[in-house]
Tab-separated table of C-alpha atoms in Angstrom:
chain	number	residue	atom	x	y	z
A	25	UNK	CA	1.788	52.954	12.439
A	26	UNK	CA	-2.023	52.256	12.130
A	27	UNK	CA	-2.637	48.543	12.195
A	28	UNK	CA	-4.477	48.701	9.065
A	29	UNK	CA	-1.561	48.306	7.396
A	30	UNK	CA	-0.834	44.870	8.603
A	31	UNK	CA	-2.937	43.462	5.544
A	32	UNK	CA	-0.292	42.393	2.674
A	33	UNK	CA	-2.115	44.375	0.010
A	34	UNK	CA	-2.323	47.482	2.305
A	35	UNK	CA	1.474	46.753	3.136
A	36	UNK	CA	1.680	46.975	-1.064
A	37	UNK	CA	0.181	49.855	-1.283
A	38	UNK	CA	2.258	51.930	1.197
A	39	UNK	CA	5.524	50.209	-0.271
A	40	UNK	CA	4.394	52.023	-3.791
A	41	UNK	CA	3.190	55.080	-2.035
A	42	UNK	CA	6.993	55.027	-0.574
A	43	UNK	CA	8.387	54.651	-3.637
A	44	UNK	CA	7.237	57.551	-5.366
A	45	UNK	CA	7.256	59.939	-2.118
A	46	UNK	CA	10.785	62.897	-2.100
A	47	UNK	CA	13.267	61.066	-0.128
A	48	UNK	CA	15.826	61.600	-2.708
A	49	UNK	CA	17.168	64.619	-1.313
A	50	UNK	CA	17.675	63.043	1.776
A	51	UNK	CA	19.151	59.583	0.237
A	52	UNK	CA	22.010	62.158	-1.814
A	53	UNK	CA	22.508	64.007	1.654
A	54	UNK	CA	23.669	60.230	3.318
A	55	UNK	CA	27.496	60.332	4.486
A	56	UNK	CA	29.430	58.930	1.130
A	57	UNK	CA	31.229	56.177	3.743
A	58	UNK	CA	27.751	54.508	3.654
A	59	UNK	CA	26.796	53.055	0.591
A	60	UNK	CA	23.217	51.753	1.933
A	61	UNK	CA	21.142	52.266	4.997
A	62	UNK	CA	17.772	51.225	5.914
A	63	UNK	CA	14.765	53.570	5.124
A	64	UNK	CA	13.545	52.833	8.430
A	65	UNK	CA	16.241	54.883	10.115
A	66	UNK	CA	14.619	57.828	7.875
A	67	UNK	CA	11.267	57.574	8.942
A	68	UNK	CA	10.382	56.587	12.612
A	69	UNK	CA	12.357	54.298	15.280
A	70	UNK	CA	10.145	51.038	15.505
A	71	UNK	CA	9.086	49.354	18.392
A	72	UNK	CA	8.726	45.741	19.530
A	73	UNK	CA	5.122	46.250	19.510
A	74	UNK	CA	5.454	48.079	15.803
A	75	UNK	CA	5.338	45.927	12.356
A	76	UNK	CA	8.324	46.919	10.946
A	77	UNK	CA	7.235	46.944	7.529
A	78	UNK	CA	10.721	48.346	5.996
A	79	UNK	CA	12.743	45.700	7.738
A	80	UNK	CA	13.473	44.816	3.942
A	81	UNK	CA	13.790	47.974	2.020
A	82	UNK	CA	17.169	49.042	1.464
A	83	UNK	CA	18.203	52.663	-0.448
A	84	UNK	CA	21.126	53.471	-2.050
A	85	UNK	CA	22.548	56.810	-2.390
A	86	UNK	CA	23.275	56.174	-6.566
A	87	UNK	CA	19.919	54.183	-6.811
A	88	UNK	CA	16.058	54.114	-6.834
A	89	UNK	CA	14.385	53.311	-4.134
A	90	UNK	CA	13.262	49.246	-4.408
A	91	UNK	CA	12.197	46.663	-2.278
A	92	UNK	CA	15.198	43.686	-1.997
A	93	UNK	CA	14.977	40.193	0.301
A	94	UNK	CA	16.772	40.505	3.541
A	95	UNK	CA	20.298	38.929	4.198
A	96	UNK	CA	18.230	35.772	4.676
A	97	UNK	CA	16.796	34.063	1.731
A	98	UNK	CA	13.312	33.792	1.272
A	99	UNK	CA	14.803	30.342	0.473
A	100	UNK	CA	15.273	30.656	4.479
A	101	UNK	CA	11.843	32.180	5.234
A	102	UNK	CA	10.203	28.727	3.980
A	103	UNK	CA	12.406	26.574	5.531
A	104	UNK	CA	11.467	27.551	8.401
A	105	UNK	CA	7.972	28.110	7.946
A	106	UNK	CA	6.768	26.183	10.922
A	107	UNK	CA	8.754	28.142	12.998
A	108	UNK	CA	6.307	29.964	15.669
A	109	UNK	CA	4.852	33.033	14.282
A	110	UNK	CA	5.929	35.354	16.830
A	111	UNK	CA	9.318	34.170	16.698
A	112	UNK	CA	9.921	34.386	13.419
A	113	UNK	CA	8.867	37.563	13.184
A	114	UNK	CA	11.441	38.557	15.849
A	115	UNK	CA	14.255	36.587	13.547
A	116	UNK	CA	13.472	38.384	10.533
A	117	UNK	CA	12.711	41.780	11.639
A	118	UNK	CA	15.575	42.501	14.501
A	119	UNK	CA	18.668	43.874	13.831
A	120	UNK	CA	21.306	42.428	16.069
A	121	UNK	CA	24.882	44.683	16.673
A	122	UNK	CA	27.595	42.844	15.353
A	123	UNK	CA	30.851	43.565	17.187
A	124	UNK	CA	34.635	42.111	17.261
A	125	UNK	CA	36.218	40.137	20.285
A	126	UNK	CA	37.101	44.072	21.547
A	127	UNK	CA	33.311	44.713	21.678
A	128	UNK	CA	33.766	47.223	19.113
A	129	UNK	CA	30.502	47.769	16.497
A	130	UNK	CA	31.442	46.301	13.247
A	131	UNK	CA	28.078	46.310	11.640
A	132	UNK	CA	24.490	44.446	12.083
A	133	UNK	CA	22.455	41.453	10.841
A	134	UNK	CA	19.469	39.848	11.388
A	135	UNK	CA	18.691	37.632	14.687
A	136	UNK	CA	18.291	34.690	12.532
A	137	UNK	CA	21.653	35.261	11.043
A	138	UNK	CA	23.020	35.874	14.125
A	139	UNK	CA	22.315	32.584	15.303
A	140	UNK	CA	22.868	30.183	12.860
A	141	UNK	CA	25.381	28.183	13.658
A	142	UNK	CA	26.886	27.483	10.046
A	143	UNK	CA	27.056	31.466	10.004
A	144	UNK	CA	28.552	31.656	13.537
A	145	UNK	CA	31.481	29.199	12.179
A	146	UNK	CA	32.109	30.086	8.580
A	147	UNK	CA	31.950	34.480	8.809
A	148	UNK	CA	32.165	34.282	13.017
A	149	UNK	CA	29.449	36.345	13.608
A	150	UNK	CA	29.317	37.734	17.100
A	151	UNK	CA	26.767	39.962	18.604
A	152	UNK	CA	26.067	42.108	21.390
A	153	UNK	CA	23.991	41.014	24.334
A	154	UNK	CA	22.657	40.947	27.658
A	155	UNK	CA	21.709	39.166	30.786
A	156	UNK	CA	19.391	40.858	33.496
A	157	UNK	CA	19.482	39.384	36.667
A	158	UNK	CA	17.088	40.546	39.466
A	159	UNK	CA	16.906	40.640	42.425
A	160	UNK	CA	14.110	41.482	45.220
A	161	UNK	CA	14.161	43.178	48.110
A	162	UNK	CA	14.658	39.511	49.873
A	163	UNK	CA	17.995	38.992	47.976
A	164	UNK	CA	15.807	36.540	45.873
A	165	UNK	CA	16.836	35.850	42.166
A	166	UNK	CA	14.238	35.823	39.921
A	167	UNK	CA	14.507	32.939	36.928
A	168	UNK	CA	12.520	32.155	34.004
A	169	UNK	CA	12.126	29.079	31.852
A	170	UNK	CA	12.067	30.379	28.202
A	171	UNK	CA	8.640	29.456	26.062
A	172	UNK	CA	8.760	26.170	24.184
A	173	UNK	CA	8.356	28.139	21.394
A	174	UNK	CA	11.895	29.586	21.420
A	175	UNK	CA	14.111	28.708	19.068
A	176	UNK	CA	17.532	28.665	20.406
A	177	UNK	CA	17.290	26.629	24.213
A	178	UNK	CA	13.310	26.320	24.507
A	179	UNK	CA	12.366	25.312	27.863
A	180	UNK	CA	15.883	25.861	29.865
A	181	UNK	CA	15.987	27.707	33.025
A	182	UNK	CA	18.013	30.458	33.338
A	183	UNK	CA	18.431	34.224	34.901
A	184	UNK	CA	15.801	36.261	34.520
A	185	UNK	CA	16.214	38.258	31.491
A	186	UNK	CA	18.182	37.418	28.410
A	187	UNK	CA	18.002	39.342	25.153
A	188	UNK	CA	19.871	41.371	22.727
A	189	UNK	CA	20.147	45.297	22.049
A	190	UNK	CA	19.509	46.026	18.823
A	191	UNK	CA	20.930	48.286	15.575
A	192	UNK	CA	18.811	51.193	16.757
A	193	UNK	CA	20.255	54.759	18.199
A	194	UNK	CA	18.901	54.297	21.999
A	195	UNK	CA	20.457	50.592	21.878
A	196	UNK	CA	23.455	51.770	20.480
A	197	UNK	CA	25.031	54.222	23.205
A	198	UNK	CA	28.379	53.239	24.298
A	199	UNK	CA	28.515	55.760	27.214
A	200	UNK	CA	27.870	53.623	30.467
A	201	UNK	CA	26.381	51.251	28.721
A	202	UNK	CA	23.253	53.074	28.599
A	203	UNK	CA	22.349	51.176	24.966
A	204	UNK	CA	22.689	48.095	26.767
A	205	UNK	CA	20.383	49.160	29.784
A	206	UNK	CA	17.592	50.582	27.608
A	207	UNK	CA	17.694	47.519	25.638
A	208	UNK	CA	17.155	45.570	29.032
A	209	UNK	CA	14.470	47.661	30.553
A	210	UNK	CA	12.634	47.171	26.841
A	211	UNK	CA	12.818	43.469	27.145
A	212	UNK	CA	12.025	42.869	30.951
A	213	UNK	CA	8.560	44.283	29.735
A	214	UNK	CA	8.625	42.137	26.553
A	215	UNK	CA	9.246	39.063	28.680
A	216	UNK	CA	8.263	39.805	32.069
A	217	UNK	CA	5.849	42.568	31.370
A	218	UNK	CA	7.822	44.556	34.240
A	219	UNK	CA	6.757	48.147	33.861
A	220	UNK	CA	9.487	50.600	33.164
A	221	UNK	CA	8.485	52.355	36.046
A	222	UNK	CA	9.823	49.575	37.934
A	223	UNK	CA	12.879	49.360	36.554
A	224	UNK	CA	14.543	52.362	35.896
A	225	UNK	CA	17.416	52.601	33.818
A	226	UNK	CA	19.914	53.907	36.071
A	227	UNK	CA	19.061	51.301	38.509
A	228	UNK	CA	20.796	48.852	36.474
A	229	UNK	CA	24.173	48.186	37.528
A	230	UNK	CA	26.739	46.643	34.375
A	231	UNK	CA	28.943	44.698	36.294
A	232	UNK	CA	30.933	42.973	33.672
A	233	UNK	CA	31.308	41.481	30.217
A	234	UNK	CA	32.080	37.622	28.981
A	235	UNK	CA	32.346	36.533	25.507
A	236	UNK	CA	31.189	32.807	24.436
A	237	UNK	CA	29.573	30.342	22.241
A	238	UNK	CA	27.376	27.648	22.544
A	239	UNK	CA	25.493	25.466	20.080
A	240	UNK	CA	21.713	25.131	20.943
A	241	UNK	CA	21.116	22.138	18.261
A	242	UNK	CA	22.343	21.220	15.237
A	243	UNK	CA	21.171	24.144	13.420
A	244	UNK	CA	20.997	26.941	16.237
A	245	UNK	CA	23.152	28.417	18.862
A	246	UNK	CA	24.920	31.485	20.188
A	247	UNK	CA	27.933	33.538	19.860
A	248	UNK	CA	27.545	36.605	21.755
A	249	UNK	CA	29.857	39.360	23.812
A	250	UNK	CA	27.133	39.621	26.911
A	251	UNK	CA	26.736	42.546	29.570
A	252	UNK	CA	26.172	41.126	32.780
A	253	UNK	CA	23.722	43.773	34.254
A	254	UNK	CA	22.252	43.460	37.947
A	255	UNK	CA	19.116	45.210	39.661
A	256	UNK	CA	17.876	45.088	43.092
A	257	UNK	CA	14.141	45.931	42.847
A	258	UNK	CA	10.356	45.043	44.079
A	259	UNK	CA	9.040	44.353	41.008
A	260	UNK	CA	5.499	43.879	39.125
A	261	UNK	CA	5.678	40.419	36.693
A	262	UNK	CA	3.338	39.564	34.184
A	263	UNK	CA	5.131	36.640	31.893
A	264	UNK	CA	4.348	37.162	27.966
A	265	UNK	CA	3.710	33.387	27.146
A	266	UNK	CA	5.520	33.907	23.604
A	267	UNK	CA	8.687	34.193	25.583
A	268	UNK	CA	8.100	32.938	28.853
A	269	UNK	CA	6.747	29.433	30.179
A	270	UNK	CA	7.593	29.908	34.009
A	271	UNK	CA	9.068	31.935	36.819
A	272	UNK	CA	9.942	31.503	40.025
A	273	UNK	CA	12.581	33.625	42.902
A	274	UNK	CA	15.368	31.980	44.646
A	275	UNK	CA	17.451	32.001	47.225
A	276	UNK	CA	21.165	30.736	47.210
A	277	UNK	CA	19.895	27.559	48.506
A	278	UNK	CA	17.171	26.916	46.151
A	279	UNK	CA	19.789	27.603	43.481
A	280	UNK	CA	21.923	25.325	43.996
A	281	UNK	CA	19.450	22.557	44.407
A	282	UNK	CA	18.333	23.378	40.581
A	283	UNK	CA	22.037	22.927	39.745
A	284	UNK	CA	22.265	19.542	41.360
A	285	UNK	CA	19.013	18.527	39.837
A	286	UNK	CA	20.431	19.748	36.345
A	287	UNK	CA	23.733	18.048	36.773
A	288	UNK	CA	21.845	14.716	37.737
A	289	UNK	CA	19.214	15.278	34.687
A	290	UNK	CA	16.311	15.190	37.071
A	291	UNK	CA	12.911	15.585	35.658
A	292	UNK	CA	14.713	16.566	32.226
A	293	UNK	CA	15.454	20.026	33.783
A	294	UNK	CA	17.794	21.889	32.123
A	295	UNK	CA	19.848	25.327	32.267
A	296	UNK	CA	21.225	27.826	29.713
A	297	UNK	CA	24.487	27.933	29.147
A	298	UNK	CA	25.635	31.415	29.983
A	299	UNK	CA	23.561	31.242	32.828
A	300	UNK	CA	25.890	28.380	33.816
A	301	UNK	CA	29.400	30.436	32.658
A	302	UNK	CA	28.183	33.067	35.382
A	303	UNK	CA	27.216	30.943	37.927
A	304	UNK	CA	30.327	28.755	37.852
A	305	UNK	CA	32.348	32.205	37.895
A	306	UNK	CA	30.681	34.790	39.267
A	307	UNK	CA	26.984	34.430	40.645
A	308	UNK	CA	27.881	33.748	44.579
A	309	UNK	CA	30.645	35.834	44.823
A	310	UNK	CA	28.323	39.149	43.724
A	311	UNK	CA	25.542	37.699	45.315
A	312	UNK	CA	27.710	38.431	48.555
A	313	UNK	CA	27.873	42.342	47.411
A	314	UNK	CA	24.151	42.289	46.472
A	315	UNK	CA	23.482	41.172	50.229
A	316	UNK	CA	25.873	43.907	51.244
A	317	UNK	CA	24.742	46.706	49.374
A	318	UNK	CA	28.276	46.852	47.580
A	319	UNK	CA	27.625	46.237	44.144
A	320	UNK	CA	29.446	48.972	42.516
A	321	UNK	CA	32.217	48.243	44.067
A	322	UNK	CA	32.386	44.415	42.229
A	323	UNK	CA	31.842	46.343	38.922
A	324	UNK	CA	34.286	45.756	36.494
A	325	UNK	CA	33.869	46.358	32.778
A	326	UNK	CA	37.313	46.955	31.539
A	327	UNK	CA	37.584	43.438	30.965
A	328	UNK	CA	36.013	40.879	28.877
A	329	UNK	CA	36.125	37.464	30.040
A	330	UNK	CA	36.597	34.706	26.977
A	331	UNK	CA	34.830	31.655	28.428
């Protein structure tokens, strides 16, 4: 989409333009189980890098086209008004995959929704995710501490890619957890601005699933059913300050020095929480198999682990 249409009166424009172009057919052609479904899925598949200008339009298959507020309020929108620009932009505009405790897709919602803590208690929102972690050809994990401009856990340390796929076809394939994989390899260049080439998708090894929740403040936190997925590569890195305020690779050693430093509160340093769950579980144990070149074999994504 051209950039001139950033503009809010240009974004007006095209809105009305939309409104009066044939879609009907294809609105009265929509499966009858589906009562709405975003325009966007019509038209193109955005990008991160895209404006998604539809993120609010909504079309019904027994109504006219219209513009409606998202499941957030704007009541929301200026509440939180001094919220980074870039971030609340990602809040408003992604579509996270809700699933049950099964991992099985039981609809979507916004990121902001998704992390809300009053929404996480009251309708228990859960939501697909993802944690990359990345290794070079040294056995070296590579961490990042997230911008202070994030706002769920700004400034914690923690493995070296952490996102969300989101409500979109390619994010949304259940077969080898390829949705899951694309979503990563689209967020290590996000974050990390790791080529793709770097990273290919079938270099990405799932190697298991843990569901948990964590507050992040009063008002923020998580809830999420997250795909452990490991890759040994050499890698380009170019951190996107909007998501990223450091990086650094290390070895087992070096690791566990940052978790005694943690646990004493040194220097106010400070690590995610899920990055925690799979270190106290996991982390040293598949380390051994990343060493030995036996990572498949650890693999095990039959089962989800409540923690």
């Amino acid at each position: 989409m051209s950039s001139s249409l950033t503009s809010s009166s240009n974004a007006v424009r095209f809105q009305s333009w939309l409104a009066a172009a044939p879609f009907a057919a294809a609105a009265g052609s929509a499966s009858s189980s589906s009562s709405s479904f975003r325009l966007k899925s019509l038209l193109f598949k955005p990008t991160s890098a895209a404006p998604r200008l539809f993120a609010s339009l909504r079309v019904s298959s027994s109504q006219s086209y219209t513009a409606s507020p998202s499941k957030s309020t704007m009541g929301d929108v200026t509440a939180d008004s001094a919220m980074d620009a870039v971030q609340r932009r990602l809040m408003f505009e992604d579509e996270c995959i809700l699933v049950d405790e099964n991992d099985q897709v039981v609809g979507h919602d916004t990121k902001y929704n998704c992390h809300l803590m009053e929404k996480i208690d009251s309708e228990n929102l859960l939501h697909r995710a993802f944690s990359v972690f990345l290794f070079n050809s040294k056995y070296e994990l590579l961490l990042q501490q997230r911008s202070s401009t994030k706002v769920t856990f700004p400034l914690v340390w923690t493995n070296t890619c952490c996102s969300h796929p989101l409500f979109r076809d390619s994010e949304l394939i259940e077969e080898n957890a390829l949705g899951v994989r694309n979503a990563a390899q689209r967020k290590l260049l996000d974050e990390l601005g790791i080529p793709a080439d770097d990273i290919p998708v079938d270099q990405f090894i799932p190697l298991g699933r843990m569901l948990y929740k964590a507050p992040s403040d009063g008002k923020w936190g998580e809830h999420e059913l997250d795909y452990l997925l490991f890759i040994i590569r050499d890698v380009r890195v170019q951190p996107n300050p909007d998501e990223v305020a450091d990086v650094k690779y290390v070895n087992r050693e070096q690791l566990k020095e940052l978790l005694r430093k943690a646990d004493a509160g040194e220097g106010g340093l400070k690590l995610s929480p899920w990055f925690r769950l799979v270190v106290d579980n996991f982390l040293f144990k598949w380390w051994d198999h990343v060493e030995q070149g036996t990572l498949r074999e650890a693999a095990d994504m039959k089962t989800i682990h409540k923690l």
